[in-house]
Short mmCIF file of C-alpha atoms in Angstrom, two decimals:
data_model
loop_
_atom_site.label_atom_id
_atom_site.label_comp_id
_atom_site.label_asym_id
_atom_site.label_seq_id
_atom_site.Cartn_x
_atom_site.Cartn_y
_atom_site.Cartn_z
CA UNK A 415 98.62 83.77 84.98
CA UNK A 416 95.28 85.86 84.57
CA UNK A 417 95.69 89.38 86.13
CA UNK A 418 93.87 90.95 88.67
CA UNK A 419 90.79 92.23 86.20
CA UNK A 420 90.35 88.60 84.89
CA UNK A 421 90.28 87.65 88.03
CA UNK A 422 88.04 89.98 89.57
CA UNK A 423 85.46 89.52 86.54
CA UNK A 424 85.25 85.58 87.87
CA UNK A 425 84.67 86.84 91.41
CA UNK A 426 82.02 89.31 90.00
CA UNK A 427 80.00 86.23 88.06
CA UNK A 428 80.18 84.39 91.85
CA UNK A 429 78.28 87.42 93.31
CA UNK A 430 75.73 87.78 90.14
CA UNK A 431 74.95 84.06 91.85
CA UNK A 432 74.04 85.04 95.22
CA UNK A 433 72.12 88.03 94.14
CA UNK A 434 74.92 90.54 95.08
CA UNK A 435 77.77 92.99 92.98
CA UNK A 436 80.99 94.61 93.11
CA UNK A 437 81.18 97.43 94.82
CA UNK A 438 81.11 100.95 92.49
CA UNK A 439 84.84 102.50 91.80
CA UNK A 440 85.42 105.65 93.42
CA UNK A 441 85.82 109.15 91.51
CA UNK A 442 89.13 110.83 90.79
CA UNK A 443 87.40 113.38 93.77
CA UNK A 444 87.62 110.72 96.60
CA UNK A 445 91.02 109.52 95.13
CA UNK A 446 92.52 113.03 96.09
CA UNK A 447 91.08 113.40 99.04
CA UNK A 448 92.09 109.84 100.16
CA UNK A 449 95.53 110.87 99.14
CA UNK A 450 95.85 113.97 101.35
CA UNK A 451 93.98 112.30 104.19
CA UNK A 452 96.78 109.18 103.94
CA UNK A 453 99.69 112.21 104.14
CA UNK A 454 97.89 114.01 107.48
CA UNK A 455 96.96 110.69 109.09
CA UNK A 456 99.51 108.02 108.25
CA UNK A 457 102.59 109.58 107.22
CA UNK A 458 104.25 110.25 103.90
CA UNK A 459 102.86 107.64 101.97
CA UNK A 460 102.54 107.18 98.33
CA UNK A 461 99.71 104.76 97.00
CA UNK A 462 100.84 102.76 94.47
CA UNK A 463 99.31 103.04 90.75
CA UNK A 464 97.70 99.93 90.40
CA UNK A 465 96.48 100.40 94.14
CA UNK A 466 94.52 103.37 92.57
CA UNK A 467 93.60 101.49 89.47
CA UNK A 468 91.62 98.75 91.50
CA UNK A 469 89.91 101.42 93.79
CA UNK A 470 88.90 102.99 90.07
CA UNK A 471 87.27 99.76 89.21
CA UNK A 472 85.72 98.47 92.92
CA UNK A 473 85.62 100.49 95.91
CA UNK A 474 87.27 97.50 97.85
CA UNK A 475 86.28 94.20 98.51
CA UNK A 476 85.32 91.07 100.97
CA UNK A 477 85.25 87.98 99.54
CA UNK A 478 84.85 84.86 100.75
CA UNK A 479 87.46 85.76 103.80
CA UNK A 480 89.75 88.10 101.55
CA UNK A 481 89.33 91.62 102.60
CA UNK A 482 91.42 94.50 100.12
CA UNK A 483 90.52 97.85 101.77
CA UNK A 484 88.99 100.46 99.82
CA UNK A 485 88.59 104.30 100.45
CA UNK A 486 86.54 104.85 103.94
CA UNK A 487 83.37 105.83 103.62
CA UNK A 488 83.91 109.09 105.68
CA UNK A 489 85.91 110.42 102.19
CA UNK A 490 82.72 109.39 99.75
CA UNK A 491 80.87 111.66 97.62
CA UNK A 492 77.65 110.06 98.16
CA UNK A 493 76.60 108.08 101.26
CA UNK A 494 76.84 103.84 100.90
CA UNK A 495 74.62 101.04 103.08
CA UNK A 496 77.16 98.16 102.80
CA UNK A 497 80.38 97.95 105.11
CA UNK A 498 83.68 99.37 104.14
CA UNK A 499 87.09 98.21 105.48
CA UNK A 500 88.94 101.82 104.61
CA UNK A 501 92.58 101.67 104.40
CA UNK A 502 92.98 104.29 106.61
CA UNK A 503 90.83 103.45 109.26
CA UNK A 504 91.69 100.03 109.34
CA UNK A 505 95.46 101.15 109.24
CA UNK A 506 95.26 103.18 112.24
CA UNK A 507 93.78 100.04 113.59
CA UNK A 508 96.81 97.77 112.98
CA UNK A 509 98.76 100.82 113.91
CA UNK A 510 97.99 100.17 117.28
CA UNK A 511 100.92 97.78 117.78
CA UNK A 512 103.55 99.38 117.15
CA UNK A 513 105.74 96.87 115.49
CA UNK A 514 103.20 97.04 112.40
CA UNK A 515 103.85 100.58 111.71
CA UNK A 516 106.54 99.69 109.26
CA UNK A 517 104.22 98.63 106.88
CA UNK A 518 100.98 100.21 104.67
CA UNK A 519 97.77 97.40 105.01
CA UNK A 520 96.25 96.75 101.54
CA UNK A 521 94.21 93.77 102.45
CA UNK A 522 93.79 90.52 104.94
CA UNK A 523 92.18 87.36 105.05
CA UNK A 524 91.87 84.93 107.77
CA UNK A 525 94.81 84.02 108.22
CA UNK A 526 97.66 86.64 105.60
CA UNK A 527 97.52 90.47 105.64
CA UNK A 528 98.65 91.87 102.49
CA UNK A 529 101.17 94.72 102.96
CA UNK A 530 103.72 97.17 101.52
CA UNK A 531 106.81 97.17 103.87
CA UNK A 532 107.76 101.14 103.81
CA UNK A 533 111.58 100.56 105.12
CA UNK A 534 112.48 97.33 102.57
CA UNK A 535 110.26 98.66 99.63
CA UNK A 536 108.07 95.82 99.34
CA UNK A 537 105.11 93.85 98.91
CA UNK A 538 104.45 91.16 101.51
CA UNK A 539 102.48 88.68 102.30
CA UNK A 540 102.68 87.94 106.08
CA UNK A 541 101.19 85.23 108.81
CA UNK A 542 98.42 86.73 110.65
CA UNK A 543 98.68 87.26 113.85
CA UNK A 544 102.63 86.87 113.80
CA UNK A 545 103.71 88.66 111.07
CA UNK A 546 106.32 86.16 109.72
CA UNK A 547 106.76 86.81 106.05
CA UNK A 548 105.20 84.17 104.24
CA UNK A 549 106.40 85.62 100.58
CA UNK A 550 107.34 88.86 99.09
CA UNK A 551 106.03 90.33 95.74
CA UNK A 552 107.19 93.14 93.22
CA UNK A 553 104.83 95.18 92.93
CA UNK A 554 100.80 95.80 94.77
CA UNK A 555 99.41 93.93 90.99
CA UNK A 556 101.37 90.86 91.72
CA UNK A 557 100.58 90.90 95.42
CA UNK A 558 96.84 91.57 94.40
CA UNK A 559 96.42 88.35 92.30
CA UNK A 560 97.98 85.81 94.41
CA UNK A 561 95.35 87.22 96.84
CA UNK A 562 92.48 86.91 94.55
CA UNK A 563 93.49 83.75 93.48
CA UNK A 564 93.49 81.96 97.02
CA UNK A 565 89.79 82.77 96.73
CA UNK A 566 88.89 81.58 93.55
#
């Protein structure tokens, strides 16, 4: 199975066909300050490695109904034209019910959000809008590529 930078090189060769790129990664900078903002905003929440590994290659991204959330603009160096979905704005968001609060939103798509379950320890996949589980993953990277490959 390809990993998630194979994978996101194919979706990159897509845009390059529609006249449009990957975002830009963000800077070790906005990865501490997205860290401290998580712990006075959400709770104490660790981002997983590779979660920080894909936001130091793309900034997030929307694709073709698959949303992973990047850091929110309000936390970037320099100022950006396109839209951001920014994991903590869009968690506070979800937030809002308060059943959902057990879990950390990566990413959604029309019909799955992508989360990490903070009482079970685990990556999910769940139905959107019921949030039944529709499978559990290992780790964010394996989580990450069964996303990108429902879009490829």
């Amino acid at each position: 199975m390809p990993g998630w930078k194979d994978l996101l090189i194919e979706i990159e060769k897509i845009e390059k066909e529609y006249g449009s790129s990957l975002r830009n990664p963000v800077s070790n900078t906005e990865i501490i300050r997205l860290k401290q903002c998580i712990q006075q905003r959400l709770g104490n929440i660790t981002l997983p490695v590779s979660y920080i590994e894909f936001l130091k290659t793309v900034n997030g991204l929307d694709f073709d109904g698959l949303v992973i959330y990047g850091v929110d603009k309000f936390l970037l160096d320099r100022e950006i034209d396109e839209e951001i979905d920014g994991i903590i704005e869009t968690n506070e968001i979800w937030y809002e019910n308060d059943w959902q609060k057990q879990y950390l939103f990566f990413g959604d798509s029309d019909i799955a959000w992508y989360c990490y379950d903070l009482d079970q320890n685990v990556f999910l996949e769940l139905d959107k809008p019921s949030g039944n589980l529709i499978q559990s993953f290992a780790s964010f990277e394996s989580m990450l590529e069964e996303a990108l490959q429902t879009v490829l």
